Coordinates of C-alpha atoms and ligand atoms in Angstrom, one line a residue:
X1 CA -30.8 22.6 -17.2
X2 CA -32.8 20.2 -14.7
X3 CA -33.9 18.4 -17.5
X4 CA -30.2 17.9 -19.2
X5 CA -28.4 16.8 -16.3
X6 CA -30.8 14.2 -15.5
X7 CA -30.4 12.7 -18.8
X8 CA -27.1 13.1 -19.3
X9 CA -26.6 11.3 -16.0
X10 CA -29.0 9.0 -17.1
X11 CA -27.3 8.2 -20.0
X12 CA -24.3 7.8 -18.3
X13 CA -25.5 5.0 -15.8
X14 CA -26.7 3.0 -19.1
X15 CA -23.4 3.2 -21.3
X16 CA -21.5 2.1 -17.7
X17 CA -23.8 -0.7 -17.4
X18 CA -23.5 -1.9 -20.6
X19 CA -19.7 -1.8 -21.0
X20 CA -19.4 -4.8 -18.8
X21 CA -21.2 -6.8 -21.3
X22 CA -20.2 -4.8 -24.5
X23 CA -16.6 -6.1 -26.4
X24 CA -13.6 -4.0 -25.2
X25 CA -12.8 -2.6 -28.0
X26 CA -15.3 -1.0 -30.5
X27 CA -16.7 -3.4 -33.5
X28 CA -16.4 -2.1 -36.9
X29 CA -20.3 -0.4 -36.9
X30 CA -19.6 1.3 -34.1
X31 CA -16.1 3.2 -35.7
X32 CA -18.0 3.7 -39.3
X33 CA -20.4 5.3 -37.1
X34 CA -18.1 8.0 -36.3
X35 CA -18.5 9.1 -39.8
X36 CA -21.8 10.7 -38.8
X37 CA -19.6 13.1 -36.8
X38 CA -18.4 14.5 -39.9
X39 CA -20.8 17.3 -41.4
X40 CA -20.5 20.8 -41.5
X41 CA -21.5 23.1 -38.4
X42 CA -24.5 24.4 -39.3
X43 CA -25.6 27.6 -39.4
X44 CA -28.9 27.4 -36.3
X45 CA -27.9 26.4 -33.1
X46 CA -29.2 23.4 -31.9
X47 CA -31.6 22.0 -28.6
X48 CA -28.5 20.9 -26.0
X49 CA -30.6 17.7 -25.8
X50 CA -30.3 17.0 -29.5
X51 CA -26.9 17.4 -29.1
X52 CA -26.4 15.5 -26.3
X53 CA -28.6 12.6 -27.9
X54 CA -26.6 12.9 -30.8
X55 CA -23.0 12.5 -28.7
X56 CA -24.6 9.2 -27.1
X57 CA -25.7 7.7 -30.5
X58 CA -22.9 7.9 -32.5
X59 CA -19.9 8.3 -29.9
X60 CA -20.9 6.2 -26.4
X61 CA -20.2 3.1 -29.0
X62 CA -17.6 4.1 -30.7
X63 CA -15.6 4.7 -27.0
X64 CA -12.8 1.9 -25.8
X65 CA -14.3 0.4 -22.6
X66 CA -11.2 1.2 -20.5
X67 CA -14.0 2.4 -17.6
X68 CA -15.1 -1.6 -17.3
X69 CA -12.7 -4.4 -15.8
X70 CA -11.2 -6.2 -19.1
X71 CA -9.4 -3.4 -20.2
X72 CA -5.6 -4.3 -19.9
X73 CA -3.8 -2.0 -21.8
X74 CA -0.6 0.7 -21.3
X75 CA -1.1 1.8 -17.9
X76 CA -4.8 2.8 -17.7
X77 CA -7.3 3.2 -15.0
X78 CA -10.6 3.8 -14.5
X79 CA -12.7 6.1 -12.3
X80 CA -13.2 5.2 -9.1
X81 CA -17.2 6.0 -8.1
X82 CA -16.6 8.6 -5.7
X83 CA -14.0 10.4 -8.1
X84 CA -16.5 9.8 -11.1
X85 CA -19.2 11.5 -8.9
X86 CA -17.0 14.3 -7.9
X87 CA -16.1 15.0 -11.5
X88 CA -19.8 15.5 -12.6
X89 CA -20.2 17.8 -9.7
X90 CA -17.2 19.7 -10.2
X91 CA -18.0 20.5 -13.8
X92 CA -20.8 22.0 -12.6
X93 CA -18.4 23.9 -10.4
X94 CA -16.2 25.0 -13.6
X95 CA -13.4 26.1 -10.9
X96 CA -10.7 28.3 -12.7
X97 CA -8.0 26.7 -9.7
X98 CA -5.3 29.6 -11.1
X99 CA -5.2 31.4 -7.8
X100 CA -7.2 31.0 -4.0
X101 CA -9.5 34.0 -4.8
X102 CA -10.4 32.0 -8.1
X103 CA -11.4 29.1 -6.5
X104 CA -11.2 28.8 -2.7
X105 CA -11.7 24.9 -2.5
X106 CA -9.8 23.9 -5.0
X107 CA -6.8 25.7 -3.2
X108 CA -7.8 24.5 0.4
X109 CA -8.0 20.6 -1.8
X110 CA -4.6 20.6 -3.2
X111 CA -3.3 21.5 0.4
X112 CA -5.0 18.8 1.5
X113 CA -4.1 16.5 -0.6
X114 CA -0.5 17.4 -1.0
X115 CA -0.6 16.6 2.8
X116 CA -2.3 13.0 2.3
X117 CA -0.2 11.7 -0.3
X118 CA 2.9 12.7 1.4
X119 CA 2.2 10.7 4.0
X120 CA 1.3 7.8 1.8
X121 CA 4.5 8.5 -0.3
X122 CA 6.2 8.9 3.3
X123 CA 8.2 11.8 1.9
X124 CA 9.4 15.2 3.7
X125 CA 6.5 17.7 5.0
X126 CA 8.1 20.5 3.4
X127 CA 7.5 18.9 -0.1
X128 CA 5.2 21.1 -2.1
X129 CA 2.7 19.5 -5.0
X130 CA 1.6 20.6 -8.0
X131 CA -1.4 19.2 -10.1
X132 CA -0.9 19.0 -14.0
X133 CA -2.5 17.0 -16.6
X134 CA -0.6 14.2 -16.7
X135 CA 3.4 12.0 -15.9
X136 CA 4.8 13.6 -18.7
X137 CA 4.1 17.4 -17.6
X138 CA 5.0 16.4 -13.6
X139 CA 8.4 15.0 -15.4
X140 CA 8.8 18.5 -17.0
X141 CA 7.8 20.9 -14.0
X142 CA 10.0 18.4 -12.2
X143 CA 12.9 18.8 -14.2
X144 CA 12.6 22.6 -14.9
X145 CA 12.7 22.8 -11.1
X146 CA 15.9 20.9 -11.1
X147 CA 17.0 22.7 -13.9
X148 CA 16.8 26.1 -11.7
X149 CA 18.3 25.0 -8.3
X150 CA 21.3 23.5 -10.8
X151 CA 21.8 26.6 -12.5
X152 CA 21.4 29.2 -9.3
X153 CA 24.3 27.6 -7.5
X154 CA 26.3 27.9 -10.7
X155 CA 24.7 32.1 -10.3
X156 CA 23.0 31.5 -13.4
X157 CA 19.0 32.7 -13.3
X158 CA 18.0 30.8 -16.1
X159 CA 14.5 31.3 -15.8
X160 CA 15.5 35.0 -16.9
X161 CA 18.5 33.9 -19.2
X162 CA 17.4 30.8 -21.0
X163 CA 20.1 28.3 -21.4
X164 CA 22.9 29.9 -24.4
X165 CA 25.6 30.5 -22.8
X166 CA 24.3 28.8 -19.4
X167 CA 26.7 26.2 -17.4
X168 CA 26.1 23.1 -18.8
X169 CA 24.2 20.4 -16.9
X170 CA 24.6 16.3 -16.9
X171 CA 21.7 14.5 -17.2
X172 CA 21.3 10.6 -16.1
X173 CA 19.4 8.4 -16.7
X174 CA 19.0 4.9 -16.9
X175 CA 18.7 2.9 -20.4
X176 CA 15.1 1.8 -19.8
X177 CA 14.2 5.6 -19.0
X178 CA 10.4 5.9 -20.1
X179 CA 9.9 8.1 -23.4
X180 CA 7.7 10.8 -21.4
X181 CA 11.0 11.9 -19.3
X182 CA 13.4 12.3 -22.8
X183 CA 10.3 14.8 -24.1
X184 CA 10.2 16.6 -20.8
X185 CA 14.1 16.9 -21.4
X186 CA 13.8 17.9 -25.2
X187 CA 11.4 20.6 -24.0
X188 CA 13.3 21.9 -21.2
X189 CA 16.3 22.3 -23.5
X190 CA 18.5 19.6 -21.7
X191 CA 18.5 17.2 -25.0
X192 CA 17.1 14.1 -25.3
X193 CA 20.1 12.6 -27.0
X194 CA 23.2 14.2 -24.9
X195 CA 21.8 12.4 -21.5
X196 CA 24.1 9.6 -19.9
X197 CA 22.6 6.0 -20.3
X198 CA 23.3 4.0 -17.9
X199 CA 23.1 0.3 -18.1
X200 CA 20.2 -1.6 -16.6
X201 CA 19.5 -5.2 -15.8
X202 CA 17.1 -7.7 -17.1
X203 CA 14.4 -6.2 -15.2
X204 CA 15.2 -2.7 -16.6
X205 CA 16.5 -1.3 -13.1
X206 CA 19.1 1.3 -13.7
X207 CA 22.8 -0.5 -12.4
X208 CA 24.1 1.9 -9.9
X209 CA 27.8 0.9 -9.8
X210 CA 27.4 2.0 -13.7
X211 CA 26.3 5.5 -12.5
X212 CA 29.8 7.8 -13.3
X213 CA 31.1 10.1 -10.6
X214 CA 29.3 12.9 -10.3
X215 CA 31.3 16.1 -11.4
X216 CA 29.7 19.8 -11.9
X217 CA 25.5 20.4 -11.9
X218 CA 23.8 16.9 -12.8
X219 CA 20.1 15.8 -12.3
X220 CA 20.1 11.7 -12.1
X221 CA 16.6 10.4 -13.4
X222 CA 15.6 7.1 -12.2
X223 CA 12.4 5.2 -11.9
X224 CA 9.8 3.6 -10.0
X225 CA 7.9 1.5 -12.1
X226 CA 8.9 0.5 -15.6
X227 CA 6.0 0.1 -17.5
X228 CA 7.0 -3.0 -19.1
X229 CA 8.2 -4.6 -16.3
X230 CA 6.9 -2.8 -13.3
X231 CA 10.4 -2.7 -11.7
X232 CA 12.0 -0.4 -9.3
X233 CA 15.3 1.4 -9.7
X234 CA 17.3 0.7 -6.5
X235 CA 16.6 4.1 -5.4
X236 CA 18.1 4.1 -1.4
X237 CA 21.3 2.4 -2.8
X238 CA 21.3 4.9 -5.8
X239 CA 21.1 7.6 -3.4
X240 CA 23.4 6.7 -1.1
X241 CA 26.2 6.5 -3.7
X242 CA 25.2 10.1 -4.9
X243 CA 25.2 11.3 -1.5
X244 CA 27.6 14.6 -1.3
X245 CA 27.7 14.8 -5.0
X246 CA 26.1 18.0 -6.4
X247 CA 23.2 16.1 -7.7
X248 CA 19.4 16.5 -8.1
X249 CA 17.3 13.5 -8.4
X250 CA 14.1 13.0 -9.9
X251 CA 12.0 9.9 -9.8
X252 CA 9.7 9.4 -12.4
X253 CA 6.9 7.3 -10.8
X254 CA 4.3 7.3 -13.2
X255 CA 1.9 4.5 -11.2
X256 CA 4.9 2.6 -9.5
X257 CA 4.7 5.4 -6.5
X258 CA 1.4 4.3 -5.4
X259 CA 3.0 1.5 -4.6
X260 CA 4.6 2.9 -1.2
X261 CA 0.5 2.8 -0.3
X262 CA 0.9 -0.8 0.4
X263 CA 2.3 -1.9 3.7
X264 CA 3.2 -5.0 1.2
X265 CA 5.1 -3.0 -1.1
X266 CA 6.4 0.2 0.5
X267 CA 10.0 -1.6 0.5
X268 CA 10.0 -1.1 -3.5
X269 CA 10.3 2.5 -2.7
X270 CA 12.6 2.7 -0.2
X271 CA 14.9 5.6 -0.6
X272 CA 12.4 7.7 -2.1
X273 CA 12.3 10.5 0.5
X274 CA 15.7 11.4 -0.9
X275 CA 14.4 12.5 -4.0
X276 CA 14.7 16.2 -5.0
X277 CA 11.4 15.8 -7.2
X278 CA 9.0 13.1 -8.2
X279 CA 6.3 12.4 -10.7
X280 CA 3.2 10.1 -11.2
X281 CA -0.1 10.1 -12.6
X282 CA -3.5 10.0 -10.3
X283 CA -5.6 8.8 -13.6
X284 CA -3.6 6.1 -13.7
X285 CA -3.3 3.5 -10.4
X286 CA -5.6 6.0 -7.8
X287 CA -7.7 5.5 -10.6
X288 CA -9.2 9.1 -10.9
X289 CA -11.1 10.8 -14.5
X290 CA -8.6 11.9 -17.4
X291 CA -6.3 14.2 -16.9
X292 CA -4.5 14.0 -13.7
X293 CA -0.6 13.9 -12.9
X294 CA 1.0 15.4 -9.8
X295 CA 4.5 16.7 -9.3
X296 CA 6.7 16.8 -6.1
X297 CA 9.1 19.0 -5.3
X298 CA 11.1 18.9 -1.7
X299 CA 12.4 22.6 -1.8
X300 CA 9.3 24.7 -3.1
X301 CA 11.5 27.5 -3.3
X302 CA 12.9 25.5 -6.5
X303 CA 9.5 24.5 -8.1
X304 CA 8.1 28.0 -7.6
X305 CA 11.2 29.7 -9.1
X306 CA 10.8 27.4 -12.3
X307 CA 7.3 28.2 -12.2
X308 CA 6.8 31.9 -11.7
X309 CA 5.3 34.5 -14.2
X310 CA 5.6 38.3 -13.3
X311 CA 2.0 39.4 -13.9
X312 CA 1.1 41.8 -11.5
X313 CA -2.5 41.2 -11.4
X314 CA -1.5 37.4 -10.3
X315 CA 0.5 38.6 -7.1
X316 CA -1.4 37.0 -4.4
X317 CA -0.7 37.9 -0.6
X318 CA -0.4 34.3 0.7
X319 CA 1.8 31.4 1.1
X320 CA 0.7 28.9 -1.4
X321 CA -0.4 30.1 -5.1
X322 CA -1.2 27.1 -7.0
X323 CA -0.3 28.4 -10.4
X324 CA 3.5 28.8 -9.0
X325 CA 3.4 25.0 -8.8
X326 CA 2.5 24.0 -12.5
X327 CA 3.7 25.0 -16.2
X328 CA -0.4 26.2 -16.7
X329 CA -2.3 29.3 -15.5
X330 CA -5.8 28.7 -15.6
X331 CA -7.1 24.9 -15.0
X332 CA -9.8 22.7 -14.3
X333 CA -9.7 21.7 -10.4
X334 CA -7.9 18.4 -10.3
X335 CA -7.5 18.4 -6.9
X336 CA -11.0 17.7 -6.3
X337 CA -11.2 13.9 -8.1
X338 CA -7.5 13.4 -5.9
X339 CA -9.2 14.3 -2.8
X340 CA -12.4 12.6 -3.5
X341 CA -10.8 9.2 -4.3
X342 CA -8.7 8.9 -1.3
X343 CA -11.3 9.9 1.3
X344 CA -13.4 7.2 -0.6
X345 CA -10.5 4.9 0.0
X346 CA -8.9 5.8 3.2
X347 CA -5.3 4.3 3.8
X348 CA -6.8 0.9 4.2
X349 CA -8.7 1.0 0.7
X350 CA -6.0 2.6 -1.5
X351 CA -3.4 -0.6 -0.2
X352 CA -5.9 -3.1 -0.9
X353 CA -7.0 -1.8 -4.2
X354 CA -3.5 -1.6 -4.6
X355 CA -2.7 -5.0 -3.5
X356 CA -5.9 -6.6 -5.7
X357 CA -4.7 -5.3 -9.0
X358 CA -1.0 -7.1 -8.1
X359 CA -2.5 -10.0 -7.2
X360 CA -4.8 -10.2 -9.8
X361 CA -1.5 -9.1 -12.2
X362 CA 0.1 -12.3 -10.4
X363 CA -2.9 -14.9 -11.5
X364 CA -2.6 -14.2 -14.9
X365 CA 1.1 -14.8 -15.3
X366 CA 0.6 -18.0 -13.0
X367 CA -2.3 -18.8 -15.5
X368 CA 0.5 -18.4 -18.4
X369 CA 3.2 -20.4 -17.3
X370 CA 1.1 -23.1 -16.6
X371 CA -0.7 -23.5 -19.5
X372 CA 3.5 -23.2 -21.0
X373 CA 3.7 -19.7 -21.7
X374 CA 7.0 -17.6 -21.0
X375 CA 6.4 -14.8 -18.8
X376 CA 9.3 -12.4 -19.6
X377 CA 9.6 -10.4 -15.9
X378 CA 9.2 -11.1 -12.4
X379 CA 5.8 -9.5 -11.3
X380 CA 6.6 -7.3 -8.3
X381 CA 3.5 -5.5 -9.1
X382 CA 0.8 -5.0 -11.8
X383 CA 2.8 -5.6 -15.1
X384 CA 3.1 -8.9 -16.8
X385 CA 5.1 -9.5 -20.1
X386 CA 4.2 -13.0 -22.0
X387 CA 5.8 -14.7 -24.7
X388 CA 3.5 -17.0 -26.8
X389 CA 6.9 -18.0 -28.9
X390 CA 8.3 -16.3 -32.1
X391 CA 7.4 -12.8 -32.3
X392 CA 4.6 -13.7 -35.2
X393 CA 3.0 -15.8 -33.2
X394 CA 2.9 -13.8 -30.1
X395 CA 1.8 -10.7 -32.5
X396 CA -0.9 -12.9 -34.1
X397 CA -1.9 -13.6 -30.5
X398 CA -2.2 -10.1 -29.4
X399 CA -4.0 -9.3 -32.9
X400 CA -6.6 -12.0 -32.2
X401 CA -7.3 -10.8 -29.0
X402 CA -7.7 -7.2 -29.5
X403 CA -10.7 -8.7 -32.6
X404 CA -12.4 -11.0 -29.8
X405 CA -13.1 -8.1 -27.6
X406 CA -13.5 -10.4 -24.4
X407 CA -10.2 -8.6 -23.0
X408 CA -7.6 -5.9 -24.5
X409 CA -4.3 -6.4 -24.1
X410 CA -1.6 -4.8 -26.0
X411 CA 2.2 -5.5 -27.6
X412 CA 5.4 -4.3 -26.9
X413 CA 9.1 -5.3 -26.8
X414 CA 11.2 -6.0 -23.8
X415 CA 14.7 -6.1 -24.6
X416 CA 14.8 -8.0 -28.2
X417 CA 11.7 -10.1 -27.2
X418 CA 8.4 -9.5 -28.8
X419 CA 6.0 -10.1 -25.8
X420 CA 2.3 -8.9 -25.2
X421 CA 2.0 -6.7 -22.4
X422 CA -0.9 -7.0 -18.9
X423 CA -1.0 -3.9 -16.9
X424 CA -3.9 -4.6 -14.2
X425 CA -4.6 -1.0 -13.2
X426 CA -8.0 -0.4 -12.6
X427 CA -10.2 -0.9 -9.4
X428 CA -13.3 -2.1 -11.4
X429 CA -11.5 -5.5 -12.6
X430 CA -13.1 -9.1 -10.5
X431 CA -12.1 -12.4 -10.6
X432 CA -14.7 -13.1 -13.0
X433 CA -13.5 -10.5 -15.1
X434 CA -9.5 -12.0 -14.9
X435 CA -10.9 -15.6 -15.5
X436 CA -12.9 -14.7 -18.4
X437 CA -9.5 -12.4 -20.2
X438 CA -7.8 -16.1 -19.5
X439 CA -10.1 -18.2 -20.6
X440 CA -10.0 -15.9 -23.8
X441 CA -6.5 -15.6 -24.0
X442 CA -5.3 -19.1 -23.5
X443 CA -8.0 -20.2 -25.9
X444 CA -6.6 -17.9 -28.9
X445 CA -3.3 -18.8 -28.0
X446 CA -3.6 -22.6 -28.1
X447 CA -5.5 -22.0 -31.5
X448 CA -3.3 -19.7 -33.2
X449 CA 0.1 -21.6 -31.6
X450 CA -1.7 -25.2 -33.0
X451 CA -2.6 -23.7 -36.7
X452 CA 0.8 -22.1 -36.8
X453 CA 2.4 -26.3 -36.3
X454 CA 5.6 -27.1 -36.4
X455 CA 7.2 -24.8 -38.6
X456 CA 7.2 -21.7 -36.3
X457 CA 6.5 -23.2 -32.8
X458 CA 8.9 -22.5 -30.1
Ligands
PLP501 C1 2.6 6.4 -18.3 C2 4.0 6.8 -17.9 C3 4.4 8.1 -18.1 C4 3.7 9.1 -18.9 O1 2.5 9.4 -18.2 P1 1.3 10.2 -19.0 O2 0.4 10.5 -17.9 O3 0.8 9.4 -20.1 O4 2.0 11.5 -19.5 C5 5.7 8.4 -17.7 N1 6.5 7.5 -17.0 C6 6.0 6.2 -16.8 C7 6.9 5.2 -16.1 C8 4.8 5.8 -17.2 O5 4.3 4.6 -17.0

């Protein structure tokens, strides 16, 4: 065992070194290599350093370098050292973190931590946390928490009687709503299609004089952080027009929350201690190992009722049991890589890593508009949208980038407009590493722009 860890950590140290040099995205060798993956499982069993060679030869190539600092795409982050660290040692752990007799630290970590980032958050004490894989399961435990408190004031135990024949339920939610939050609905059974769009601006913030008059059970879904734009959903003003109404709300913060972490930017959020549940993702902007999303619930009462199984060997005499706060029974201790990268941090190094991926978001739309670039959004935090003109050129653009390798950077579209999309979301990305992405972008972009001429400039 001595033997394996030390070169598996060994080999570990090399393929992060030589990511920084390596292209972003894997060349084509690298992906035919994969192929040698593809044999039958033979019949022997095999020396675990054979197999672990094997794993670094054909698959440590073949791997997108989203762990370096040129890695730009959706909303991904990498793993801080101290997280990183943690997660090798808690593997060795293999914590089941089902219940407190099943893992002791991994219970005493999520109180912890569900203590420290509701303080960062600045949300209510009582709020309880759970830790699931990812935004799109803290959207669903979210939302089948609202789902119950809805349903028990209307004397409807829907946990016990599913939803036929249940009092119906309104759903809101804005028209830039992220896809993750309509699959936690079409799970839960509240529909993706019968929700209530409401119309948002340019920016994709929901309009809250377009929110209807609350009547009967409703859960309002807004959003902090849209993942093309970065923007926030007015959430204090929202809140204060629901106020009275018989209304749940759920914010869907996917990597927008951590923003509250920065004295700078804490205004984005203001309002958000009124939400009834939140969600957001530590592997994305706290920059922790795959997989790692966290729900919030104010009233635990509601997230434990939505979360509760009746096994009787599961009945725990004690006042938190972290499987009443997620959809899974056993799991992998999360809580460890959450607690680990925020002691690493401390308050002061979460807002400045939170601050440095904004301002380096912030230098490469400057970059773009000067070199004559549109930039599609107003950069309130680490999401920039650019334009290199008609939508072949800009997809040409974001083609010829991806094949260079210096940076990756994907495409999307932002309200008709073709546009290739910057998310700056990990802690390893420098200076160098932004002026080298420009340098590569700009380059591509004046090249494919000139050999496109006339005919589809503009
Ligand atoms: C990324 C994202 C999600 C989904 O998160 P996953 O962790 O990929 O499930 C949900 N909402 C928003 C706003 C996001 O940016």
């Amino acid at each position: 065992m001595d033997e394996l860890l030390r070169d598996a950590t060994n080999r570990a140290i090399r393929y992060l070194d030589s990511i920084r040099e390596r292209r972003v995205s894997p060349g084509p060798g690298a992906l035919e290599g994969l192929g040698g993956f593809a044999r039958p499982l033979q019949d022997q069993p095999l020396a675990p350093a054979t197999v672990l060679a094997e794993l670094d030869a054909l698959g440590s190539p073949a791997t997108v370098a989203s762990a370096g600092g040129r890695f730009f795409g959706f909303v991904i982050g990498g793993s801080l050292p101290a997280a990183l660290a943690a997660n090798i040692l808690a593997s060795a752990w293999d914590q089941n973190a089902l219940l407190e007799v099943t893992s002791p630290v991994a219970a005493a970590l999520e109180k912890v931590c569900r203590n420290w980032i509701g303080e960062l958050f600045g949300l209510p004490p009582e709020s309880e946390i759970g830790f699931v894989t990812s935004a799109t399961m803290a959207n669903f435990t979210g939302l089948a928490a609202a789902r119950h408190a809805l349903l028990l004031e209307q004397g409807w135990d829907v946990e016990a009687r599913g939803l036929f024949g249940a009092p119906p339920i309104t759903v809101v939610v804005g028209d830039e709503v992220h896809v993750s939050l309509l699959k936690a609905l079409s799970m839960l059974g509240l529909g993706r299609d019968r929700v209530v769009r409401v119309d948002a601006d340019a920016q994709g913030r929901i309009i809250p004089e377009r929110i209807p008059a609350i009547h009967g059970p409703t859960v309002v879904c807004l959003q902090a952080g849209n993942v093309n734009t970065g923007a926030f959903d007015p959430l204090e003003e929202v809140a204060w027009r629901l106020h009275g109404a018989p209304a749940w709300v759920h914010v869907d913060g996917a990597f927008g929350l951590w923003a509250a972490a920065s004295p700078s930017r804490r205004h984005l959020l203001r309002g958000v201690d009124r939400a009834d549940s939140l969600a957001t993702d530590a592997h994305k902007w706290l920059n922790v190992p795959y997989d790692s999303g966290l729900v919030i619930v104010r009233n635990a009462r509601h997230l434990n009722a939505a979360m509760s199984s009746t096994a009787a060997y599961l009945a725990e005499d004690e006042t938190r049991a972290p499987h009443l706060c997620v959809p899974e029974m056993s799991r992998r201790a999360r809580a460890v890589e959450v607690w680990a990268a925020l002691r690493s941090l401390g308050r002061a190094g979460l807002a400045e890593l939170i601050d440095r991926t904004c301002d380096h978001a912030r230098r490469f739309a400057e970059a773009f508009r000067r070199a004559g670039h549109e930039v599609l959004n107003e950069v309130v935090i680490n999401q920039v949208l650019v334009s290199f003109g008609a939508p072949e050129i800009t997809r040409r653009v974001i083609d010829r980038i991806q094949q260079d390798g210096t940076c990756w950077c994907g495409g999307t579209r932002w309200q008709g407009k073709t546009a290739m999309r910057i998310s700056v979301s990990s802690w390893a990305t420098t200076d160098a590493d932004v002026g080298r992405s420009l340098e590569a972008s700009l380059r591509i972009a004046a090249d494919v722009q000139s050999h496109a001429g006339g005919r589809l400039a503009g």
